[in-house]
mmCIF file of C-alpha atoms in Angstrom:
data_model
loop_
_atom_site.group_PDB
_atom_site.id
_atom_site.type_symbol
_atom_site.label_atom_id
_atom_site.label_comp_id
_atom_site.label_asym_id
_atom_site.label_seq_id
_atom_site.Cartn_x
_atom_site.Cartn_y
_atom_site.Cartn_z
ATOM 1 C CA UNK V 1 108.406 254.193 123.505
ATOM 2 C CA UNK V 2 107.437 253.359 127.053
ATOM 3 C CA UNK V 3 110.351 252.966 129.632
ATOM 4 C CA UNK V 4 110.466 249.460 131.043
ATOM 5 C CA UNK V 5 111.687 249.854 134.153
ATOM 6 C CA UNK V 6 109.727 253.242 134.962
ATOM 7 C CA UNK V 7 108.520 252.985 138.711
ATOM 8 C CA UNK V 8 105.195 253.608 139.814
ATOM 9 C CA UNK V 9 104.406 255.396 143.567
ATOM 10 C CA UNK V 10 105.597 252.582 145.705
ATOM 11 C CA UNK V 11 108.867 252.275 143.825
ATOM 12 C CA UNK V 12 107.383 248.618 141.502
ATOM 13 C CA UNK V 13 108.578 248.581 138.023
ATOM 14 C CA UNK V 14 106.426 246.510 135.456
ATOM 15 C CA UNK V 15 108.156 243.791 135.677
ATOM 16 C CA UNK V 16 107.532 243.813 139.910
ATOM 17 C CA UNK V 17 103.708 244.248 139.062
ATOM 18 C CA UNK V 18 103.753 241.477 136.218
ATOM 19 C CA UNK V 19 105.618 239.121 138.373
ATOM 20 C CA UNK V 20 103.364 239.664 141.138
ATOM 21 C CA UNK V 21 100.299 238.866 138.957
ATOM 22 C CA UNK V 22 101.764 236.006 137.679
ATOM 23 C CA UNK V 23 101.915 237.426 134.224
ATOM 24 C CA UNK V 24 104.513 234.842 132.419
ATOM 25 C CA UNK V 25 104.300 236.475 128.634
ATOM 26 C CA UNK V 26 104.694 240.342 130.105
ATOM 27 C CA UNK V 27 107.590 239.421 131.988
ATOM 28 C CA UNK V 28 109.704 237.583 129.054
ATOM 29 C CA UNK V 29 108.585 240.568 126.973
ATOM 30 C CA UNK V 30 109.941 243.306 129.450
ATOM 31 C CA UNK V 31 112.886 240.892 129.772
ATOM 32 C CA UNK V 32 113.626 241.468 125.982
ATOM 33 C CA UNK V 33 113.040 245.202 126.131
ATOM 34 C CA UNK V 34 115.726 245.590 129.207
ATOM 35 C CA UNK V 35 113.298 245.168 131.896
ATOM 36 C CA UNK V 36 115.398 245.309 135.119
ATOM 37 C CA UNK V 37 115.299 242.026 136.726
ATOM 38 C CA UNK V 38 116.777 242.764 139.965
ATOM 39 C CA UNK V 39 114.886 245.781 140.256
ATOM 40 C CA UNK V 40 114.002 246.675 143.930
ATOM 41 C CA UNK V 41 110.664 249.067 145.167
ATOM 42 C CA UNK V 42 110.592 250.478 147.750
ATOM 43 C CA UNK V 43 110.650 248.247 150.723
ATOM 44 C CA UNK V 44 113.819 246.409 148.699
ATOM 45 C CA UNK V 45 111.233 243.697 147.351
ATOM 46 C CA UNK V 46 112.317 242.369 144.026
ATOM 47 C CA UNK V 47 110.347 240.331 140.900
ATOM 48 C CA UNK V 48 111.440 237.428 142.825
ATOM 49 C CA UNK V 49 110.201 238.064 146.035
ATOM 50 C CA UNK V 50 106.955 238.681 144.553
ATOM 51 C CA UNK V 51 106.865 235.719 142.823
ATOM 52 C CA UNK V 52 107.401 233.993 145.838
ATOM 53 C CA UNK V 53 104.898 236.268 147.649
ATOM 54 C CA UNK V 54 102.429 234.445 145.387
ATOM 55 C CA UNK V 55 103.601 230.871 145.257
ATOM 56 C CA UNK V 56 103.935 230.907 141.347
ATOM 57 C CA UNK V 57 107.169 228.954 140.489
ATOM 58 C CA UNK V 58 106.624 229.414 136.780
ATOM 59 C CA UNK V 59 107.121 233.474 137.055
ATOM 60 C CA UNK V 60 110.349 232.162 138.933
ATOM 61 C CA UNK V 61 111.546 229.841 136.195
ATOM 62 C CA UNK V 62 111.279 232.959 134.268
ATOM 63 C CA UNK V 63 113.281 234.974 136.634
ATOM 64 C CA UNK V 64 115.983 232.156 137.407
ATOM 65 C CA UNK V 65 116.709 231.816 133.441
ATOM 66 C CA UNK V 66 116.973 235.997 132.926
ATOM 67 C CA UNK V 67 119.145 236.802 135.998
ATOM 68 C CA UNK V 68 122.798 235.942 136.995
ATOM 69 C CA UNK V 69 121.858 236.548 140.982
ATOM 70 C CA UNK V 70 118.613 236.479 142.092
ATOM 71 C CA UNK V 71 118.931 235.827 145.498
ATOM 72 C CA UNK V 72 118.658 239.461 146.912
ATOM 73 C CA UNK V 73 117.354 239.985 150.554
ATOM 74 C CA UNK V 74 114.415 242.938 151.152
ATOM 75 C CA UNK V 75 114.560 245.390 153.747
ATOM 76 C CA UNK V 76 112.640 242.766 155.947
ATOM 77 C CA UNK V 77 116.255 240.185 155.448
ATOM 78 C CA UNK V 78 113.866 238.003 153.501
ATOM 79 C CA UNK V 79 115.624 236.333 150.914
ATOM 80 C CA UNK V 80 114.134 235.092 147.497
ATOM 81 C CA UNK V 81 116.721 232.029 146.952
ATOM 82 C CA UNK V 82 116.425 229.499 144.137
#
């Protein structure tokens, strides 16, 4: 099967790119399948700090209800806190 939390070229998992595009279904899904939510890509961003990046509070519902600690801080000291 595929791996979940396989990176792409700038270090985003799946469940990054799925969070960034707001995609609520694909991210409970990789959730399931051991989708790493604290996964970081490159630059240290996480699902949550793309989430934010986009302003959609459902995909950070999501996020908030799957992980113990989501509020990490990217390379930038930007921190995704809920």
């Amino acid at each position: 099967g595929a791996e979940p939390n396989q990176p792409n070229a700038r270090g985003a998992t799946p469940l990054l790119v799925a969070s960034y595009l707001g995609y609520d279904s694909i991210i409970e899904n990789l959730a399931e399948f051991d989708g790493d939510i604290l996964a970081e890509d490159a630059y240290g961003n996480t699902a949550c700090n793309y989430a934010l990046d986009q302003g959609n509070l459902a995909v950070m519902n999501i996020l908030k209800a799957k992980a113990k600690n989501i509020n990490i801080t990217d390379q930038m000291y930007d921190k995704a806190l809920i």
